[in-house]
Short mmCIF file of C-alpha atoms in Angstrom, two decimals:
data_model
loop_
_atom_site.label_atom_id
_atom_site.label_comp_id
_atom_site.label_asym_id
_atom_site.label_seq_id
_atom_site.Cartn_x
_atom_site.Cartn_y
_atom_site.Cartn_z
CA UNK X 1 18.93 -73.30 27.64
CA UNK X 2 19.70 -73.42 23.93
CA UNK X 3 15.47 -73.52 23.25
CA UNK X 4 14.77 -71.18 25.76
CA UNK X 5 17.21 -68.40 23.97
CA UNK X 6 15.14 -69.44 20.62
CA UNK X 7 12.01 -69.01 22.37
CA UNK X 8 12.96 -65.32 23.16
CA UNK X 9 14.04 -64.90 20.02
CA UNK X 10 10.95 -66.23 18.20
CA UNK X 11 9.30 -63.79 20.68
CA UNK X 12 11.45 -60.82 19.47
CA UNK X 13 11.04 -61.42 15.99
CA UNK X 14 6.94 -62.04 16.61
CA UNK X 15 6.89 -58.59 18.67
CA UNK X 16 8.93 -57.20 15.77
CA UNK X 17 6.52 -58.36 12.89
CA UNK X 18 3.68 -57.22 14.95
CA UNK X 19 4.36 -54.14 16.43
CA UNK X 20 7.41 -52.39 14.74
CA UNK X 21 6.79 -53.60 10.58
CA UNK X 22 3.30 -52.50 10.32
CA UNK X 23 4.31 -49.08 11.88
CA UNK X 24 6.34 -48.65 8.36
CA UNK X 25 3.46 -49.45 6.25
CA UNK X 26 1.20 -47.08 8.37
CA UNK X 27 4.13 -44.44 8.09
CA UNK X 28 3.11 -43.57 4.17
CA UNK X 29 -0.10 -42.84 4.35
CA UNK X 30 -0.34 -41.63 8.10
CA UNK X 31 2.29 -38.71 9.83
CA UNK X 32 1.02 -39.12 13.04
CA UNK X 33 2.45 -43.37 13.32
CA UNK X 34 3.14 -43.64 17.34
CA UNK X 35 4.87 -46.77 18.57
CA UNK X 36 2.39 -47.87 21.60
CA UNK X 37 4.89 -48.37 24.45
CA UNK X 38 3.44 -49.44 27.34
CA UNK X 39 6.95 -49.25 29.07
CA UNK X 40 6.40 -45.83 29.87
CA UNK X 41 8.20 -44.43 32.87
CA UNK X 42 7.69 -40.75 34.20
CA UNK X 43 10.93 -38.85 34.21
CA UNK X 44 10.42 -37.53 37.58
CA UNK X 45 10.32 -40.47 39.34
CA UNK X 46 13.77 -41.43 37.86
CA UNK X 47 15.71 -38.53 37.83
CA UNK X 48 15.06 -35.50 40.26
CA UNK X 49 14.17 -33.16 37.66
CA UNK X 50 10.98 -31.67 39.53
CA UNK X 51 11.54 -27.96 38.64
CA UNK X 52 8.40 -25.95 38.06
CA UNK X 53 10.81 -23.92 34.93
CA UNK X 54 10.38 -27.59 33.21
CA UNK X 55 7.50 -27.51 30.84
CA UNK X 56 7.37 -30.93 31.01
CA UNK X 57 6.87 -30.74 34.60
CA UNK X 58 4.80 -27.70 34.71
CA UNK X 59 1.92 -29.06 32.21
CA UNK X 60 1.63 -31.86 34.69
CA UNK X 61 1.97 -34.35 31.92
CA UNK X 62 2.22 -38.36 32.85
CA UNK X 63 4.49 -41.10 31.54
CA UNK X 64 4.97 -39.25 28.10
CA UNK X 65 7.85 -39.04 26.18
CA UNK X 66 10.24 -36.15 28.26
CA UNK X 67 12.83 -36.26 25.39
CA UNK X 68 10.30 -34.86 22.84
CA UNK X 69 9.32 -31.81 24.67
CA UNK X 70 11.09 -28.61 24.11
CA UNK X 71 12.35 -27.21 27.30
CA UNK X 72 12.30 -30.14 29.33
CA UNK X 73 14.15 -29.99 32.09
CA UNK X 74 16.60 -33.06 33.07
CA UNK X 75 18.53 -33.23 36.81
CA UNK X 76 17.18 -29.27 36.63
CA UNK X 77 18.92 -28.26 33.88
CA UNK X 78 16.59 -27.32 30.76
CA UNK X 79 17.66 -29.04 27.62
CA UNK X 80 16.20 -26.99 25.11
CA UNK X 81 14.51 -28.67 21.74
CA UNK X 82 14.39 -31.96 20.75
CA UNK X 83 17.40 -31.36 18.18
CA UNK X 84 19.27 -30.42 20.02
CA UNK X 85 18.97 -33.06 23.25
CA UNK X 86 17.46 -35.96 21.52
CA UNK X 87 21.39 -37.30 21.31
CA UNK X 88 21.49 -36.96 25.17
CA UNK X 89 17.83 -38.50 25.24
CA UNK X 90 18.65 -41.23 23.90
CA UNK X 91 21.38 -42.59 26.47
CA UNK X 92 19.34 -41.43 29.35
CA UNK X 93 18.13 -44.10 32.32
CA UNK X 94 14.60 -42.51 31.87
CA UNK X 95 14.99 -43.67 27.99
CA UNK X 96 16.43 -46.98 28.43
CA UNK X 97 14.11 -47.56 31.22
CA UNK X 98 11.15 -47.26 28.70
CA UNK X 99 12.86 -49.30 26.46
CA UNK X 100 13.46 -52.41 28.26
CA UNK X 101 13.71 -54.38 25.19
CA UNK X 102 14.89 -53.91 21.80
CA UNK X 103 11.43 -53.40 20.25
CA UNK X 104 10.95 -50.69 22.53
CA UNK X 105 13.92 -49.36 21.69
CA UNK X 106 13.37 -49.54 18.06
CA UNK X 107 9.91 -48.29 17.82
CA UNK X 108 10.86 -44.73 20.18
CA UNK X 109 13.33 -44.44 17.30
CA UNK X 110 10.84 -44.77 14.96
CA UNK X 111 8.32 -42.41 16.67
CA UNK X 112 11.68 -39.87 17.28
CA UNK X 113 12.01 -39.95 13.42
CA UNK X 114 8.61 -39.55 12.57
CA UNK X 115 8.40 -37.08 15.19
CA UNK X 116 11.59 -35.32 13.57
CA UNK X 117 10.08 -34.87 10.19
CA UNK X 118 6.50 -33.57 11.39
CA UNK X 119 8.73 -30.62 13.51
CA UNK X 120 10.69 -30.26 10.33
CA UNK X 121 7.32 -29.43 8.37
CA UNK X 122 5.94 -27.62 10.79
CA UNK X 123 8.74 -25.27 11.07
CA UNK X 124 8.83 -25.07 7.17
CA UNK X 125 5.50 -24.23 7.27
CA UNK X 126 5.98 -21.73 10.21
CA UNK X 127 8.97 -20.39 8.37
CA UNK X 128 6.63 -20.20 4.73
CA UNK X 129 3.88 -18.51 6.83
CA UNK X 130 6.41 -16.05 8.06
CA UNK X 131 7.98 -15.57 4.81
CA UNK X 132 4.49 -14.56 3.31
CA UNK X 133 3.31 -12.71 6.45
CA UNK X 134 6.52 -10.68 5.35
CA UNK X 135 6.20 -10.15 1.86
CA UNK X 136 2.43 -9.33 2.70
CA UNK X 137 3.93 -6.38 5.39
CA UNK X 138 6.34 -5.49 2.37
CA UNK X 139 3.55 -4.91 -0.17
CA UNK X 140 1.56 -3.04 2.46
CA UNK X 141 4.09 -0.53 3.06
CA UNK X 142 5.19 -0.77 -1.01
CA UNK X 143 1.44 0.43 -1.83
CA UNK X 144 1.46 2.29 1.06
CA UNK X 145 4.86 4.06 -0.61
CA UNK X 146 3.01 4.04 -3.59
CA UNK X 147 0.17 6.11 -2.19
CA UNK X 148 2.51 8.73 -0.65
CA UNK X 149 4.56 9.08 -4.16
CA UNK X 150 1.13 9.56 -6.16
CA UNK X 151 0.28 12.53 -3.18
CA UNK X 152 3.71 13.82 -3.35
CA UNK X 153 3.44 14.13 -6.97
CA UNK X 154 -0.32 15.41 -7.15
CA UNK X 155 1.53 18.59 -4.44
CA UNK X 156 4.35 18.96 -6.39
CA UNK X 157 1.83 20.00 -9.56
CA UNK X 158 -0.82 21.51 -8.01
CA UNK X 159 -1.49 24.87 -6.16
CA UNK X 160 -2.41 24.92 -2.98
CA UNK X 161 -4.17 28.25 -2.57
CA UNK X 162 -6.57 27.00 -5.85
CA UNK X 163 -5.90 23.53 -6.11
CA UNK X 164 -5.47 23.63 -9.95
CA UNK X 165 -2.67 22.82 -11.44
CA UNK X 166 0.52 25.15 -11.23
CA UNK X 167 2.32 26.80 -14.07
CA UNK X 168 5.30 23.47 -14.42
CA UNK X 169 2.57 21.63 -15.40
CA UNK X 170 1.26 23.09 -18.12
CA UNK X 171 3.64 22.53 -20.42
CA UNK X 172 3.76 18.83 -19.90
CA UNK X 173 -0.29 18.62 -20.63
CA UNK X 174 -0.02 21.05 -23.57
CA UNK X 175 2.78 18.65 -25.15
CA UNK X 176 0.35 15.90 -24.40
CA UNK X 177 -2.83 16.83 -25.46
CA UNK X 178 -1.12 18.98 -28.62
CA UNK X 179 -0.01 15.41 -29.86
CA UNK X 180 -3.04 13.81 -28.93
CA UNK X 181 -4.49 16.83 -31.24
CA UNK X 182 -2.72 16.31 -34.19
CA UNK X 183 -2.62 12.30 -34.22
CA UNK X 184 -6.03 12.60 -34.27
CA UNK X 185 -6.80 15.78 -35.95
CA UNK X 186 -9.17 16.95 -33.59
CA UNK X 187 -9.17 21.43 -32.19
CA UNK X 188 -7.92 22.24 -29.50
CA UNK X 189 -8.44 25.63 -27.30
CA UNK X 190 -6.68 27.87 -24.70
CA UNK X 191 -8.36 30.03 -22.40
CA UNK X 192 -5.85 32.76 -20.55
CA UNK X 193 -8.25 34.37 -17.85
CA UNK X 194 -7.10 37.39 -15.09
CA UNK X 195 -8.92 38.69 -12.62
CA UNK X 196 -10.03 42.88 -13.33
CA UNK X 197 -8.15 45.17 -10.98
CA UNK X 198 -7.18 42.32 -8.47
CA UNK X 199 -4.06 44.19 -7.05
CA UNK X 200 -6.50 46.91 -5.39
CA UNK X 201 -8.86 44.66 -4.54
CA UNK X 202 -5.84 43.00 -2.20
CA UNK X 203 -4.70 46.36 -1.33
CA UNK X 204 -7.91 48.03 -0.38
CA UNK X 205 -9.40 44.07 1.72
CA UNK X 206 -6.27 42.87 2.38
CA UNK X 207 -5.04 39.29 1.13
CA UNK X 208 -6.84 37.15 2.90
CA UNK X 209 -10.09 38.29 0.98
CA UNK X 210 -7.53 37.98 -2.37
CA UNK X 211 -7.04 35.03 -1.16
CA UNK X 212 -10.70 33.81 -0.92
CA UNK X 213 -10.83 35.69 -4.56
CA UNK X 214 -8.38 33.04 -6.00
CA UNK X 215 -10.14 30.04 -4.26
CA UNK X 216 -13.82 30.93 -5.52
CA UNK X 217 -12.55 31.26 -9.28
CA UNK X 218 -10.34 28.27 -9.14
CA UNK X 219 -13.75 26.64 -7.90
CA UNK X 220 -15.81 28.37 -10.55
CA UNK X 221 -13.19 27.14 -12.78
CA UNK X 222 -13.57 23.45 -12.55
CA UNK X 223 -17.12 23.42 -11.82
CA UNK X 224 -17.77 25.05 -15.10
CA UNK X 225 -15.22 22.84 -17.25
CA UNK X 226 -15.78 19.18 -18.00
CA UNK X 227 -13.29 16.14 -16.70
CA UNK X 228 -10.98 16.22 -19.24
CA UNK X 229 -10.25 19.53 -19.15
CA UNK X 230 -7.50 20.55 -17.25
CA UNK X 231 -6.85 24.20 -15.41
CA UNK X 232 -3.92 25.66 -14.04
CA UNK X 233 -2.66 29.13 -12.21
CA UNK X 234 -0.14 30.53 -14.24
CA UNK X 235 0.65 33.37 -12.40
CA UNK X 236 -0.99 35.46 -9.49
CA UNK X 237 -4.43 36.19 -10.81
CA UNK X 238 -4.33 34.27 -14.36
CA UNK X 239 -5.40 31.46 -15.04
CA UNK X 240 -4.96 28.85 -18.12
CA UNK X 241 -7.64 26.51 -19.09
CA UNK X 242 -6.65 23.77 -21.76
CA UNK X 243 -9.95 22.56 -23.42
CA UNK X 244 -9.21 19.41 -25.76
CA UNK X 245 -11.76 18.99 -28.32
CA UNK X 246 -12.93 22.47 -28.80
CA UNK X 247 -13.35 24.97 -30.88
CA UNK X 248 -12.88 28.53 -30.77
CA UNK X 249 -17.48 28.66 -30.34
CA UNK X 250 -17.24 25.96 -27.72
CA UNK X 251 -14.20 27.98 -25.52
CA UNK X 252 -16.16 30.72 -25.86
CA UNK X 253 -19.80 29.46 -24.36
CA UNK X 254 -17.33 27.73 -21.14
CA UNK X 255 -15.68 31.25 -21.02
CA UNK X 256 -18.60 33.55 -21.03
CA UNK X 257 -19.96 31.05 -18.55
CA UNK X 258 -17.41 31.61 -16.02
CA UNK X 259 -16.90 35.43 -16.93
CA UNK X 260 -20.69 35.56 -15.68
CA UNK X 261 -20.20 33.26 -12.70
CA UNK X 262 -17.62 35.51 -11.29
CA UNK X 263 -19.40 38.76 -11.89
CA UNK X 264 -22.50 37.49 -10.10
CA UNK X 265 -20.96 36.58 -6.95
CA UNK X 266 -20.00 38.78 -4.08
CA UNK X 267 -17.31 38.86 -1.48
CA UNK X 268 -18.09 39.43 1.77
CA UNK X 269 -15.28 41.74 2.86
CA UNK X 270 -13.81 44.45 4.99
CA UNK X 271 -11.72 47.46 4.55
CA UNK X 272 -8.30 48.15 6.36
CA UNK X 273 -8.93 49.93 9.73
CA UNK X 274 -12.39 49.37 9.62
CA UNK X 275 -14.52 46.57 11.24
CA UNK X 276 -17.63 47.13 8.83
CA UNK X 277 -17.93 44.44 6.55
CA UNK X 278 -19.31 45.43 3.09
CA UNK X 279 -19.97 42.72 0.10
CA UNK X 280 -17.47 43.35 -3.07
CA UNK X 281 -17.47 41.79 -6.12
CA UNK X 282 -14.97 41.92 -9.41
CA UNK X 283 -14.96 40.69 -13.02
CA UNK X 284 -12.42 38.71 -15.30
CA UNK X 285 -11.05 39.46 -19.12
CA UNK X 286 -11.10 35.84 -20.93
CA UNK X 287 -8.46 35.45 -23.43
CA UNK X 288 -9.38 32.60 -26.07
CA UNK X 289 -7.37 30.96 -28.77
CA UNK X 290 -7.88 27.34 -30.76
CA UNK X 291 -6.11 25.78 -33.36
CA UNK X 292 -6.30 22.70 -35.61
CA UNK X 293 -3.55 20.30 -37.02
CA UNK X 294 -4.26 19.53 -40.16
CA UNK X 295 -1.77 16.59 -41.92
CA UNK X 296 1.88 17.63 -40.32
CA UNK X 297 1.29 21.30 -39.50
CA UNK X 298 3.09 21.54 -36.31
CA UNK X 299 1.57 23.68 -33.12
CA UNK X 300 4.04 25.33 -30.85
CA UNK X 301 2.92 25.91 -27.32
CA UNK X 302 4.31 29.37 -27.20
CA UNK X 303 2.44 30.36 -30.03
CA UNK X 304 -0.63 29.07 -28.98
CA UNK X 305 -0.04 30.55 -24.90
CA UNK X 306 1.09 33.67 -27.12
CA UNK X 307 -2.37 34.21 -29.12
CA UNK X 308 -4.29 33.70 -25.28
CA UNK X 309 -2.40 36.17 -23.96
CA UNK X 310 -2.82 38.92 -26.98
CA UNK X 311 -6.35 37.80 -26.37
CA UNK X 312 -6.88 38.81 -23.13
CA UNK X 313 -4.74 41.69 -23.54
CA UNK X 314 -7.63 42.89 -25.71
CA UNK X 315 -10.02 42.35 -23.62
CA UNK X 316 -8.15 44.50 -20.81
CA UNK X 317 -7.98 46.95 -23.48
CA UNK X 318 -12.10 47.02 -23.80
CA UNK X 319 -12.31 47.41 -19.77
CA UNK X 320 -12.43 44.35 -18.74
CA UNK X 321 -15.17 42.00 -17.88
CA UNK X 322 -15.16 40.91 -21.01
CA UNK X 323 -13.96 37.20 -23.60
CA UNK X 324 -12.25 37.96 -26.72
CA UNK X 325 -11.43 35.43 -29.40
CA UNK X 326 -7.79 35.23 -31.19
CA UNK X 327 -8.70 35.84 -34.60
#
């Protein structure tokens, strides 16, 4: 009796060195380390657990281990994940019946902890991938914020009838480009243009054909002023242009340019009470001004906005249709 119980425990220890040890070595370099159990049993067949809401069940799967899929169901009643049953599991007759001996038992540990720490990584990595997937949504809608901020802010200084700029802004690109002008000590000129007799233009057409008025010169505008430059409606038919870099000859040749643009087109138009349509046409007075800083002469913007407007008001004086230089 005595050598019998040492054979069986030779045997153990045999099975042990054989199939449990190298599992450990095989563990570091390998995630994936399953004990081979040959011992097997289908679930169903021990417990009456046939439900089709068991996954287990439902994926038709054969002697594999029950305890390590989520939503298995045992006696009909799910179990959930393998956290939280593997306790349970463990003490179950569908458990101990594939573990008939120790080394059975030992090595479904094993693969239950190795099997532990790949779900663990798996729901790190899940729970990384849904982090990022987050912070990806987050800068979408950030830039996306971003966007609508830079819109909100191009409406808030531009005008909608002319898309130019509107009067707020000037004075925060006159401050700008007046320093720019005397850091560098480089001219700068002001153009203050109004539209000849505009008021009974809108009262004899009506202001819809003002309105097309505005929107050509605000286009004539910009197509006949380089990038830099930088035009705005200061009031209802004057306009500012702020030219950086020019002088009081190089405001004049963009001013006469657009004085002549204007005068050359033609509004297609009709009176009040009458559906004949006639083409109109109009003219603008050009009010110009420059200035240079020399050393730490200083240029006010009222000044400067104040030498346009005497400008222009000169050029009213003349008739109209005409560019005048503040001299």
């Amino acid at each position: 009796m005595a050598s019998e119980d040492q054979e069986a425990s030779g045997n153990l220890i045999a099975r042990l060195r054989e199939e449990i040890i190298p599992l450990f070595a095989k563990g570091i370099s390998d995630s994936i380390v399953p004990f081979a159990n040959s011992h097997l049993v289908k679930c169903r067949e021990v417990l009456d657990c046939k439900s089709s809401e068991c996954a287990h069940y439902a994926a038709n799967n054969g002697a594999e281990r029950c305890w390590q899929v989520m939503d298995a169901c045992c006696n009909i009643e799910r179990q959930g994940s393998f956290f939280q049953k593997s306790g349970a599991c463990c003490s179950c007759p569908v458990f101990k019946k594939s573990c008939p001996t120790v080394v059975e038992e030992i090595g479904e540990r094993l693969n239950n902890i190795i099997f532990a720490l790949n779900e663990r990584e798996r729901q790190i990595s899940s729970g990384n991938k849904h982090i990022a997937d987050i912070q990806r949504e987050m800068n979408t809608v950030l830039e996306q914020l971003k966007n609508k901020e830079r819109v909100i802010q191009e409406l808030m200084i531009t005008d909608k009838l002319t898309t130019l700029f509107n009067r707020q802004h000037l004075v925060t690109v006159l401050e700008d480009e007046i320093a720019r002008c005397q850091r560098y000590d480089r001219p700068i000129a002001l153009m203050m243009v109004d539209i000849d007799g505009f008021r009974n233009f809108n009262d004899c057409y009506g202001h819809q054909a003002g309105d097309n008025m505005l929107s050509f010169i605000g286009t004539l505008i910009r197509e006949n002023t380089r990038k830099f430059d930088r035009a705005f409606r200061y009031g209802g038919e004057e306009f500012v242009v702020v030219l950086p870099e020019s002088d009081l000859t190089m405001a004049y040749i963009v001013s006469e340019r657009i004085r002549k643009g204007f005068e050359n087109n033609s509004f297609l138009v009709k009176k009040y009470e009458s559906n004949i349509h006639e083409n109109a046409s109009g003219t603008v007075s050009i009010g110009i001004t420059a200035t240079f800083a020399f050393g730490t002469q200083n240029i006010i913007i009222e000044e400067l906005v104040n030498q346009a407007e005497q400008a222009l008001l000169m050029a009213k004086e003349k008739g109209g249709n005409v560019c005048i230089r503040y001299e």
